[in-house]
């Protein structure tokens, strides 16, 4: 068990990565063998992420360093002065992101087994899915800027391919192309920033770089490139336009993992702001940049959702708006870091807790939307109606996901938004007003979707539909369970996993640096 | 274990759930005082539409997605005209927004330095 925990950071990447390349070969043995193989990999990954989380949170979120290949860790390397190597550094925030990724990968894979059963191209579908999962784990575990870029690119390639996977839909092809172009742009700017930092300091290791940064003009240019590139990949307004295209056109279970992918970019942004740059920049300025992006994202996302008649695009814009709440929580935390830390940490807890809650709620909504679209044979809400008569469980699951995401008590979305509202109100009541009003509007958006799809009289179109197979219902039920348990016992989860994650960013810069450099 | 404290506010979902259940119980008690002569499927349960007969329910009567909030959307039409105009669906526009934000962030970071 100890050895597994010790090697968990690299296994979390290696298992899905090797699995991605082995899947087409296993697929030659048949769909059953392939699904068993993929299922075992995601189960193993979920187990490893849980083991790692227990280990890291049990130690209070203290960072642990894993050097690929093992051996005694020294800095700088005894045989030379170039600190380039494959190094993973896992603190509370990384472990927290690992849990989110594992949850969504597990449910998406098992939902896909039924969802994609009658479609062709399953081997490639699951191969890309595992590649994307490996990339996300890599992004959240790595302690090296260049490796972060490599994993970012792996996620970009896999995500764009999955968005355009349904080649028989011209909209999917167009969305896949747009996503590839925008992700490439983002990746290029991130690479340019890494190049600038490497050229100036000669390091790629995050801890070594953080220890060396001086706040020079070059550092600021690199920060601007990193911030904008990662905020775009997270889907922050006004750089979000690719997101509804991507979430809307990807197969439903892949839309869920695309949200986890966006959150990994958000993680990268937070890691860079708190750990890499930290006090070398004006935290107030950085915080307010995030807050402005957050308000735009929340408001534009939710108002655009209101006018959608395509069910998946509606959920997609809803998902975009939730990225704003995460940015708001962390932005408020950053803005008051130096002046009013008493509620800064609360804001951080809210923003980070919302990442987990959003993944569960949006994942559930995408799964339910996929089931509805498949049953109804249309994505157009104006063509749907009365589905709730035949799809009772799906309608209940959709309703739970919707009210939870909109922040209706006692579900999990309310718990995290409560912390965000309270802390942002202390900074400026205006922020809290926008956040609360937008949540109410999001509820209105989902009332529209629910009314249009599930309510109304039985029609000929809805007469022959039914709830999806148990293979699709069980992953939805699992996410409902997460939503209810996290909603009813938020204190437990905030104390044991959210606070260590928030503190890893908020207070953990020195610990992160010292874990690599010593001292 | 259940509750959350922000330092200036408290949220306890278990207390909220108990209150909710209590309200349901009270509602049920109030409901039990209702007219015992209620009969399902009789004229008592007919929808009253100013004395007109209720039209036959069919798929055509469903309130569809775009029927909801049209007044609100119409009231915000000036806002929506602008915001929809941003969402052109053209890739070069997506990139232009990205570059625009990047430029703005550069200016802010350099000024704040």
XYZ file of C-alpha atoms in Angstrom:
632
model
C 0.000 0.000 0.000
C 2.833 2.362 0.884
C 4.610 1.628 -2.395
C 1.388 2.244 -4.305
C 0.861 5.546 -2.523
C 4.488 6.490 -3.133
C 4.241 5.804 -6.857
C 0.649 7.031 -7.234
C 1.542 10.358 -8.941
C 3.302 8.642 -11.832
C 0.882 5.699 -11.981
C -2.034 8.113 -12.298
C -0.482 9.309 -15.546
C 1.174 6.123 -16.763
C -1.862 3.843 -16.436
C -4.262 5.849 -18.610
C -1.433 6.846 -20.980
C -0.359 3.266 -21.629
C -4.016 2.251 -21.604
C -4.724 4.775 -24.353
C -2.227 3.097 -26.666
C -3.215 -0.432 -25.648
C -6.967 0.119 -26.078
C -7.034 -0.262 -29.890
C -5.101 -3.526 -29.518
C -7.371 -4.859 -26.765
C -10.296 -3.713 -28.891
C -9.335 -6.360 -31.455
C -10.523 -8.935 -28.907
C -13.993 -7.412 -28.870
C -16.002 -4.661 -27.218
C -16.394 -6.605 -23.984
C -12.651 -7.046 -23.534
C -12.029 -3.407 -24.406
C -14.649 -2.114 -21.981
C -13.333 -4.377 -19.220
C -9.822 -3.088 -19.862
C -10.874 0.572 -19.826
C -13.095 -0.032 -16.784
C -10.209 -1.608 -14.869
C -7.940 1.306 -15.731
C -10.385 3.961 -14.548
C -11.135 1.954 -11.403
C -7.409 1.653 -10.704
C -6.955 5.361 -11.362
C -9.830 6.217 -9.009
C -8.320 3.974 -6.334
C -4.878 5.535 -6.752
C -6.261 9.076 -6.652
C -8.122 8.192 -3.452
C -5.017 6.618 -1.909
C -2.969 9.673 -2.794
C -5.640 11.977 -1.389
C -5.799 10.031 1.886
C -2.012 10.188 2.137
C -1.704 13.904 1.300
C -4.712 15.094 3.306
C -3.727 12.809 6.179
C -0.435 14.681 6.326
C -2.278 18.025 6.342
C -1.683 18.762 2.649
C 2.120 18.879 2.979
C 3.681 18.592 -0.516
C 5.359 15.357 -1.496
C 7.893 15.190 -4.309
C 8.178 12.265 -6.681
C 11.107 12.006 -9.031
C 10.510 9.677 -11.946
C 12.747 6.674 -11.534
C 12.973 7.068 -7.774
C 16.273 7.579 -6.042
C 17.322 10.102 -3.475
C 16.228 13.574 -4.300
C 18.807 16.333 -4.254
C 18.767 19.821 -5.669
C 20.604 20.741 -7.766
C 21.412 17.459 -9.431
C 24.714 16.120 -8.212
C 25.947 15.402 -11.717
C 25.129 18.791 -13.215
C 23.505 22.155 -12.752
C 20.502 21.890 -15.065
C 17.405 21.008 -13.063
C 15.512 19.371 -15.909
C 13.923 16.057 -15.040
C 10.511 14.530 -14.696
C 9.345 15.586 -11.302
C 5.911 15.480 -9.743
C 4.933 17.514 -6.733
C 1.664 16.754 -5.023
C 0.189 19.011 -2.378
C -3.385 19.405 -1.137
C -4.513 21.224 -4.279
C -3.040 18.606 -6.636
C -4.612 15.774 -4.637
C -7.949 17.607 -4.664
C -7.798 18.002 -8.446
C -6.859 14.328 -8.719
C -10.073 13.417 -6.915
C -12.175 15.550 -9.276
C -10.503 14.045 -12.338
C -10.914 10.510 -11.002
C -14.606 11.051 -10.228
C -15.396 12.398 -13.684
C -13.189 9.869 -15.510
C -14.817 6.979 -13.658
C -18.406 8.077 -14.251
C -17.739 9.166 -17.859
C -16.132 5.832 -18.746
C -18.940 3.737 -17.303
C -21.592 6.004 -18.864
C -19.786 5.676 -22.197
C -19.870 1.882 -22.165
C -23.623 2.025 -22.717
C -23.788 5.376 -24.471
C -21.333 4.396 -27.190
C -22.326 0.711 -27.407
C -24.048 0.894 -30.774
C -21.669 3.367 -32.363
C -18.565 2.530 -34.344
C -15.102 3.864 -33.517
C -15.295 2.865 -29.862
C -11.632 1.842 -29.721
C -10.499 5.291 -30.795
C -13.113 6.948 -28.587
C -11.839 5.222 -25.440
C -8.244 5.660 -26.525
C -8.697 9.429 -26.764
C -10.647 9.444 -23.512
C -7.771 7.749 -21.650
C -5.263 10.074 -23.305
C -7.260 13.081 -22.116
C -7.463 11.607 -18.610
C -3.683 11.037 -18.550
C -3.090 14.619 -19.705
C -5.329 16.076 -17.004
C -3.634 14.029 -14.280
C -0.275 15.150 -15.643
C -1.263 18.813 -15.520
C -2.337 18.628 -11.889
C 0.548 16.453 -10.646
C 3.582 17.889 -12.373
C 6.071 20.111 -10.634
C 7.706 21.254 -13.851
C 6.611 24.000 -16.220
C 7.693 22.277 -19.418
C 6.019 19.033 -18.438
C 2.939 21.078 -17.662
C 3.022 22.346 -21.239
C 3.471 18.810 -22.590
C 0.451 17.560 -20.638
C -1.496 20.660 -21.687
C -0.824 19.743 -25.306
C -1.805 16.110 -24.714
C -5.158 17.287 -23.347
C -5.556 19.702 -26.270
C -5.028 17.036 -28.911
C -7.269 14.504 -27.187
C -9.984 17.042 -26.360
C -10.143 18.520 -29.861
C -10.318 15.022 -31.345
C -13.154 14.076 -29.032
C -15.066 17.282 -29.805
C -14.861 16.517 -33.520
C -15.272 12.786 -33.027
C -18.715 12.556 -34.615
C -17.404 13.213 -38.094
C -20.829 12.688 -39.631
C -21.948 15.983 -38.025
C -20.460 18.998 -39.765
C -20.987 21.054 -36.604
C -18.769 18.619 -34.681
C -16.011 18.913 -37.258
C -16.188 22.690 -37.143
C -16.181 22.707 -33.323
C -13.235 20.302 -33.234
C -11.260 22.542 -35.579
C -12.060 25.659 -33.545
C -11.078 23.958 -30.307
C -7.805 22.729 -31.813
C -6.971 26.201 -33.110
C -7.765 27.962 -29.839
C -6.024 25.343 -27.694
C -2.971 25.598 -29.944
C -2.954 29.367 -29.557
C -3.213 28.951 -25.799
C -0.453 26.324 -25.790
C 1.861 28.501 -27.877
C 1.529 31.430 -25.489
C 2.105 29.155 -22.499
C 5.217 27.771 -24.221
C 6.452 31.278 -25.028
C 6.023 32.245 -21.357
C 7.915 29.147 -20.227
C 10.661 29.988 -22.723
C 10.925 33.530 -21.350
C 11.201 32.253 -17.778
C 13.718 29.575 -18.744
C 15.789 32.063 -20.689
C 15.918 34.377 -17.711
C 16.412 31.948 -14.830
C 17.569 28.687 -16.401
C 14.963 26.670 -14.531
C 11.853 24.790 -15.545
C 11.028 23.391 -12.145
C 8.142 25.346 -10.608
C 9.681 25.461 -7.144
C 13.092 26.534 -8.475
C 11.485 29.183 -10.660
C 9.300 30.425 -7.807
C 12.412 30.784 -5.688
C 14.172 32.793 -8.396
C 11.465 35.135 -9.730
C 12.220 38.799 -9.240
C 9.159 40.480 -10.699
C 11.016 41.847 -13.719
C 9.308 43.106 -16.865
C 10.016 39.765 -18.555
C 8.370 37.986 -15.625
C 5.315 40.182 -16.040
C 5.120 39.469 -19.773
C 5.375 35.752 -19.038
C 2.663 36.101 -16.406
C 0.367 37.859 -18.865
C 0.881 35.085 -21.417
C 0.275 32.348 -18.864
C -2.729 34.039 -17.313
C -4.469 34.745 -20.601
C -3.615 31.392 -22.168
C -4.880 29.375 -19.217
C -7.921 31.587 -18.580
C -8.894 31.056 -22.219
C -8.537 27.316 -21.908
C -10.627 27.421 -18.761
C -13.379 29.208 -20.692
C -13.299 32.657 -19.066
C -15.358 35.349 -20.840
C -14.662 36.984 -23.283
C -12.356 34.145 -24.418
C -15.024 31.483 -23.886
C -16.553 31.266 -27.360
C -14.973 27.890 -28.105
C -16.456 26.338 -24.950
C -20.149 26.115 -25.934
C -19.057 24.765 -29.324
C -16.865 22.140 -27.650
C -19.183 21.085 -24.818
C -22.160 21.194 -27.149
C -20.683 19.035 -29.891
C -18.643 16.496 -27.923
C -20.361 13.194 -27.080
C -22.221 13.749 -23.775
C -19.842 11.839 -21.455
C -16.876 13.544 -23.096
C -18.462 16.953 -22.446
C -18.230 16.069 -18.751
C -14.527 15.301 -18.926
C -13.954 18.438 -21.007
C -15.214 20.359 -17.982
C -12.587 18.565 -15.861
C -10.060 19.566 -18.535
C -11.085 23.222 -18.236
C -10.738 22.935 -14.477
C -7.214 21.568 -14.903
C -6.363 24.772 -16.792
C -7.909 26.739 -13.966
C -5.731 24.754 -11.569
C -2.696 25.708 -13.684
C -3.695 29.357 -13.492
C -4.076 29.203 -9.708
C -0.790 27.327 -9.311
C 1.020 29.985 -11.326
C -0.572 32.898 -9.499
C -0.134 31.574 -5.960
C 2.869 29.260 -6.086
C 4.992 30.438 -9.005
C 4.506 34.189 -8.703
C 2.996 34.606 -5.228
C 4.216 37.727 -3.532
C 6.410 38.800 -6.469
C 3.347 40.388 -8.063
C 0.677 42.700 -6.727
C -1.858 40.190 -5.421
C -4.491 42.930 -5.278
C -4.103 43.659 -9.003
C -4.087 39.991 -9.922
C -7.113 39.368 -7.730
C -9.096 42.136 -9.382
C -8.169 40.874 -12.859
C -9.654 37.516 -11.854
C -12.713 39.183 -10.311
C -13.469 41.162 -13.479
C -13.070 38.017 -15.600
C -15.290 36.197 -13.081
C -18.123 38.714 -13.218
C -18.086 38.745 -17.008
C -18.012 34.952 -17.096
C -20.852 34.538 -14.619
C -23.141 37.121 -16.187
C -22.504 36.541 -19.882
C -22.529 32.755 -19.404
C -25.866 32.697 -17.673
C -27.573 35.265 -19.901
C -26.426 33.430 -23.019
C -27.725 30.174 -21.534
C -31.151 31.756 -21.161
C -31.636 32.219 -24.904
C -30.399 28.810 -26.044
C -32.831 26.369 -27.585
C -30.216 23.618 -28.065
C -30.210 21.607 -24.809
C -26.491 20.863 -24.808
C -25.488 24.415 -25.634
C -27.750 25.590 -22.827
C -25.965 23.324 -20.344
C -22.640 24.370 -21.907
C -23.251 28.080 -21.278
C -24.369 27.138 -17.751
C -21.038 25.359 -17.311
C -19.180 28.447 -18.583
C -20.948 30.616 -16.004
C -19.798 28.306 -13.184
C -16.153 28.818 -14.115
C -16.872 32.427 -13.135
C -17.802 31.431 -9.575
C -14.499 29.596 -9.172
C -12.624 32.621 -10.511
C -14.630 34.890 -8.205
C -13.847 32.863 -5.075
C -10.158 32.590 -5.813
C -9.992 36.156 -7.176
C -11.456 37.563 -3.945
C -9.014 35.408 -1.982
C -6.105 36.772 -3.988
C -7.320 40.377 -3.847
C -7.483 40.427 -0.050
C -4.545 38.086 0.575
C -2.376 40.822 2.026
C -5.023 43.012 3.608
C -7.942 40.964 4.922
C -6.865 37.328 5.185
C -9.716 36.481 7.580
C -12.213 36.211 4.744
C -9.759 35.637 1.936
C -9.365 32.000 2.933
C -13.148 31.591 3.079
C -13.389 32.906 -0.481
C -10.688 30.475 -1.566
C -12.493 27.587 0.111
C -15.686 28.541 -1.722
C -13.996 28.814 -5.120
C -12.122 25.527 -4.754
C -15.079 23.633 -3.275
C -17.121 24.837 -6.228
C -14.711 23.102 -8.619
C -15.692 19.725 -7.197
C -19.377 20.597 -6.968
C -19.438 21.977 -10.500
C -17.774 18.835 -11.882
C -20.438 16.618 -10.277
C -23.409 18.818 -11.237
C -22.333 19.656 -14.787
C -21.257 16.055 -15.350
C -24.699 14.881 -14.298
C -26.408 17.473 -16.504
C -24.377 16.464 -19.545
C -25.121 12.783 -18.918
C -28.844 13.491 -18.532
C -28.819 15.738 -21.616
C -27.140 12.973 -23.603
C -29.807 10.500 -22.505
C -32.582 12.959 -23.379
C -31.167 13.861 -26.792
C -30.702 10.210 -27.653
C -34.263 9.358 -26.590
C -35.931 12.374 -28.185
C -33.840 12.287 -31.350
C -33.389 16.047 -31.246
C -31.330 18.608 -29.361
C -33.903 21.349 -29.936
C -35.882 22.193 -26.799
C -38.669 23.526 -29.012
C -39.129 20.052 -30.444
C -39.208 18.286 -27.069
C -41.929 17.922 -24.478
C -43.560 15.438 -22.169
C -40.447 13.276 -21.833
C -40.864 13.124 -18.061
C -43.834 10.792 -18.438
C -41.563 8.060 -19.776
C -38.159 9.168 -18.496
C -38.961 9.609 -14.821
C -35.521 8.858 -13.411
C -33.712 10.925 -16.015
C -35.994 13.875 -15.291
C -35.355 13.532 -11.535
C -31.587 13.343 -12.107
C -31.669 16.353 -14.438
C -33.689 18.331 -11.888
C -31.262 17.485 -9.072
C -28.254 18.479 -11.194
C -29.964 21.700 -12.232
C -31.027 22.892 -8.789
C -27.661 21.892 -7.322
C -25.757 23.854 -9.983
C -28.046 26.837 -9.520
C -27.198 26.826 -5.813
C -30.515 25.758 -4.312
C -30.217 24.471 -0.737
C -29.537 21.889 0.562
C -27.515 20.663 -2.426
C -23.744 20.943 -2.817
C -23.786 23.941 -5.160
C -25.329 26.051 -2.446
C -22.642 25.116 0.085
C -19.789 26.381 -2.088
C -21.715 29.395 -3.366
C -22.596 30.294 0.238
C -18.889 30.713 1.015
C -18.338 32.684 -2.202
C -21.326 34.979 -1.586
C -20.347 35.707 1.997
C -16.688 36.401 1.288
C -17.302 38.438 -1.868
C -19.945 40.480 -0.018
C -17.292 41.481 2.498
C -15.087 42.752 -0.308
C -17.889 44.473 -2.199
C -21.662 43.881 -1.947
C -21.839 44.463 -5.700
C -19.922 41.236 -6.327
C -22.294 39.226 -4.156
C -25.343 40.791 -5.811
C -24.142 39.801 -9.286
C -23.289 36.300 -8.045
C -26.671 35.764 -6.360
C -28.707 37.264 -9.209
C -26.874 35.127 -11.738
C -27.569 32.004 -9.682
C -31.266 32.880 -9.665
C -31.116 33.426 -13.403
C -29.389 30.070 -13.838
C -32.256 28.454 -11.967
C -34.615 30.162 -14.422
C -32.546 28.765 -17.299
C -32.940 25.225 -16.006
C -36.638 25.739 -15.264
C -36.970 26.540 -18.963
C -35.009 23.460 -19.992
C -36.896 21.193 -17.610
C -40.282 22.565 -18.605
C -39.515 22.329 -22.293
C -38.062 18.815 -22.248
C -39.786 16.918 -19.474
C -43.106 18.603 -18.710
C -46.180 19.013 -20.857
C -48.639 16.482 -22.204
C -47.576 13.198 -23.707
C -46.970 13.604 -27.403
C -46.496 11.147 -30.216
C -42.790 11.978 -30.223
C -42.434 11.174 -26.520
C -44.652 8.081 -26.489
C -41.933 5.555 -27.215
C -39.012 6.934 -25.230
C -37.776 5.445 -21.987
C -35.111 5.910 -19.351
C -31.694 4.811 -20.583
C -30.167 1.451 -19.703
C -28.829 0.768 -16.179
C -25.325 1.248 -17.552
C -26.120 4.929 -18.050
C -28.373 5.297 -15.017
C -25.814 4.063 -12.471
C -23.153 6.740 -13.261
C -25.879 9.394 -13.095
C -27.080 7.990 -9.759
C -23.488 7.999 -8.475
C -23.162 11.715 -9.260
C -26.540 12.377 -7.611
C -25.203 10.633 -4.508
C -22.116 12.860 -4.563
C -24.308 15.941 -4.930
C -26.528 14.960 -1.985
C -23.750 13.796 0.348
C -21.577 16.852 -0.354
C -24.663 19.021 0.078
C -25.723 17.530 3.415
C -22.243 17.298 4.946
C -20.291 20.207 3.469
C -18.510 20.911 6.745
C -16.831 17.518 6.726
C -15.553 17.862 3.165
C -14.514 21.490 3.570
C -12.537 20.623 6.701
C -10.872 17.502 5.312
C -10.213 18.133 1.624
C -11.139 21.689 0.626
C -9.294 23.588 3.341
C -5.996 21.702 2.842
C -6.340 22.387 -0.909
C -7.060 26.077 -0.333
C -4.242 26.393 2.182
C -1.830 24.687 -0.231
C -2.347 27.630 -2.566
C -2.995 30.328 0.006
C -0.234 29.599 2.495
C 1.706 26.786 0.906
C 4.139 28.579 -1.401
C 7.110 28.245 0.937
C 6.279 24.603 1.697
C 6.013 23.871 -2.041
C 9.401 25.470 -2.719
C 11.068 23.884 0.291
C 9.827 20.429 -0.635
C 12.072 20.603 -3.710
C 14.857 22.945 -2.666
C 15.063 22.000 0.979
C 15.242 24.490 3.797
C -19.445 17.858 10.466
C -22.560 18.968 8.641
C -22.524 22.730 8.937
C -20.383 25.395 7.364
C -19.219 28.591 8.952
C -17.844 31.456 6.927
C -16.795 33.361 10.035
C -19.692 35.753 9.607
C -22.493 33.413 8.598
C -23.551 29.831 9.195
C -25.103 27.193 6.958
C -26.427 23.968 8.414
C -28.051 21.761 5.777
C -29.269 19.164 8.287
C -31.159 21.852 10.217
C -32.490 23.141 6.887
C -33.600 19.654 5.855
C -35.318 19.084 9.208
C -37.102 22.418 8.839
C -38.137 21.446 5.324
C -39.520 18.137 6.531
C -41.339 19.985 9.347
C -42.937 22.329 6.793
C -44.019 19.323 4.732
C -45.620 17.748 7.807
C -47.471 20.988 8.620
C -48.595 21.234 4.973
C -49.891 17.687 5.143
C -51.799 18.451 8.336
C -53.337 21.584 6.778
C -54.219 19.550 3.695
C -55.995 16.982 5.837
C -58.454 19.735 6.879
C -59.509 20.066 3.221
C -62.835 19.156 1.650
C -63.400 15.432 2.137
C -65.933 15.426 -0.669
C -63.213 15.828 -3.304
C -63.630 13.324 -6.096
C -60.990 12.684 -8.709
C -62.103 12.701 -12.336
C -65.315 14.679 -11.785
C -66.258 18.269 -12.605
C -64.633 19.307 -9.305
C -61.229 18.795 -10.807
C -61.887 20.575 -14.124
C -59.720 23.552 -14.958
C -61.755 26.782 -14.834
C -61.072 28.849 -17.950
C -63.584 31.694 -17.627
C -66.422 29.224 -18.114
C -64.981 27.833 -21.372
C -64.308 24.167 -21.855
C -60.715 23.098 -21.372
C -59.167 22.337 -24.769
C -58.093 18.768 -25.376
C -54.504 18.261 -24.242
C -52.100 17.412 -27.022
C -48.503 17.959 -28.001
C -49.451 21.208 -29.700
C -50.428 22.804 -26.393
C -47.061 22.389 -24.751
C -45.337 25.547 -23.579
C -42.091 25.193 -25.475
C -38.593 26.395 -24.705
C -38.711 29.686 -26.557
C -42.123 30.528 -25.075
C -40.573 31.109 -21.686
C -38.958 34.418 -20.719
C -39.616 36.029 -24.096
C -40.674 39.182 -22.233
C -37.448 39.282 -20.281
C -35.365 38.625 -23.372
C -37.297 41.314 -25.218
C -36.711 43.737 -22.351
C -32.996 43.013 -22.538
C -32.936 43.142 -26.327
C -30.351 45.951 -26.412
C -28.000 43.830 -24.296
C -28.675 40.677 -26.261
C -28.088 42.400 -29.610
C -24.565 43.260 -28.481
C -23.745 39.995 -26.743
C -25.052 37.858 -29.592
C -23.020 39.944 -32.002
C -19.861 38.919 -30.097
C -20.689 35.247 -30.624
C -20.088 35.234 -34.344
C -18.872 31.647 -34.471
C -15.914 32.846 -36.559
C -12.577 31.515 -35.407
C -10.606 34.662 -36.175
C -12.998 36.614 -33.921
C -12.330 34.133 -31.108
C -8.612 34.727 -31.564
C -9.130 38.501 -31.715
C -10.857 38.490 -28.322
C -7.998 36.442 -26.928
C -5.365 38.835 -28.260
C -7.398 41.831 -27.049
C -7.553 40.468 -23.497
C -3.861 39.611 -23.631
C -3.035 43.208 -24.590
C -5.199 44.579 -21.792
C -3.623 42.250 -19.230
C -0.131 43.314 -20.384
C -1.018 46.986 -19.893
C -2.470 46.343 -16.411
C 0.489 44.230 -15.312
C 3.071 46.723 -16.549
C 1.231 49.669 -14.958
C 0.845 47.793 -11.666
C 4.496 46.805 -11.553
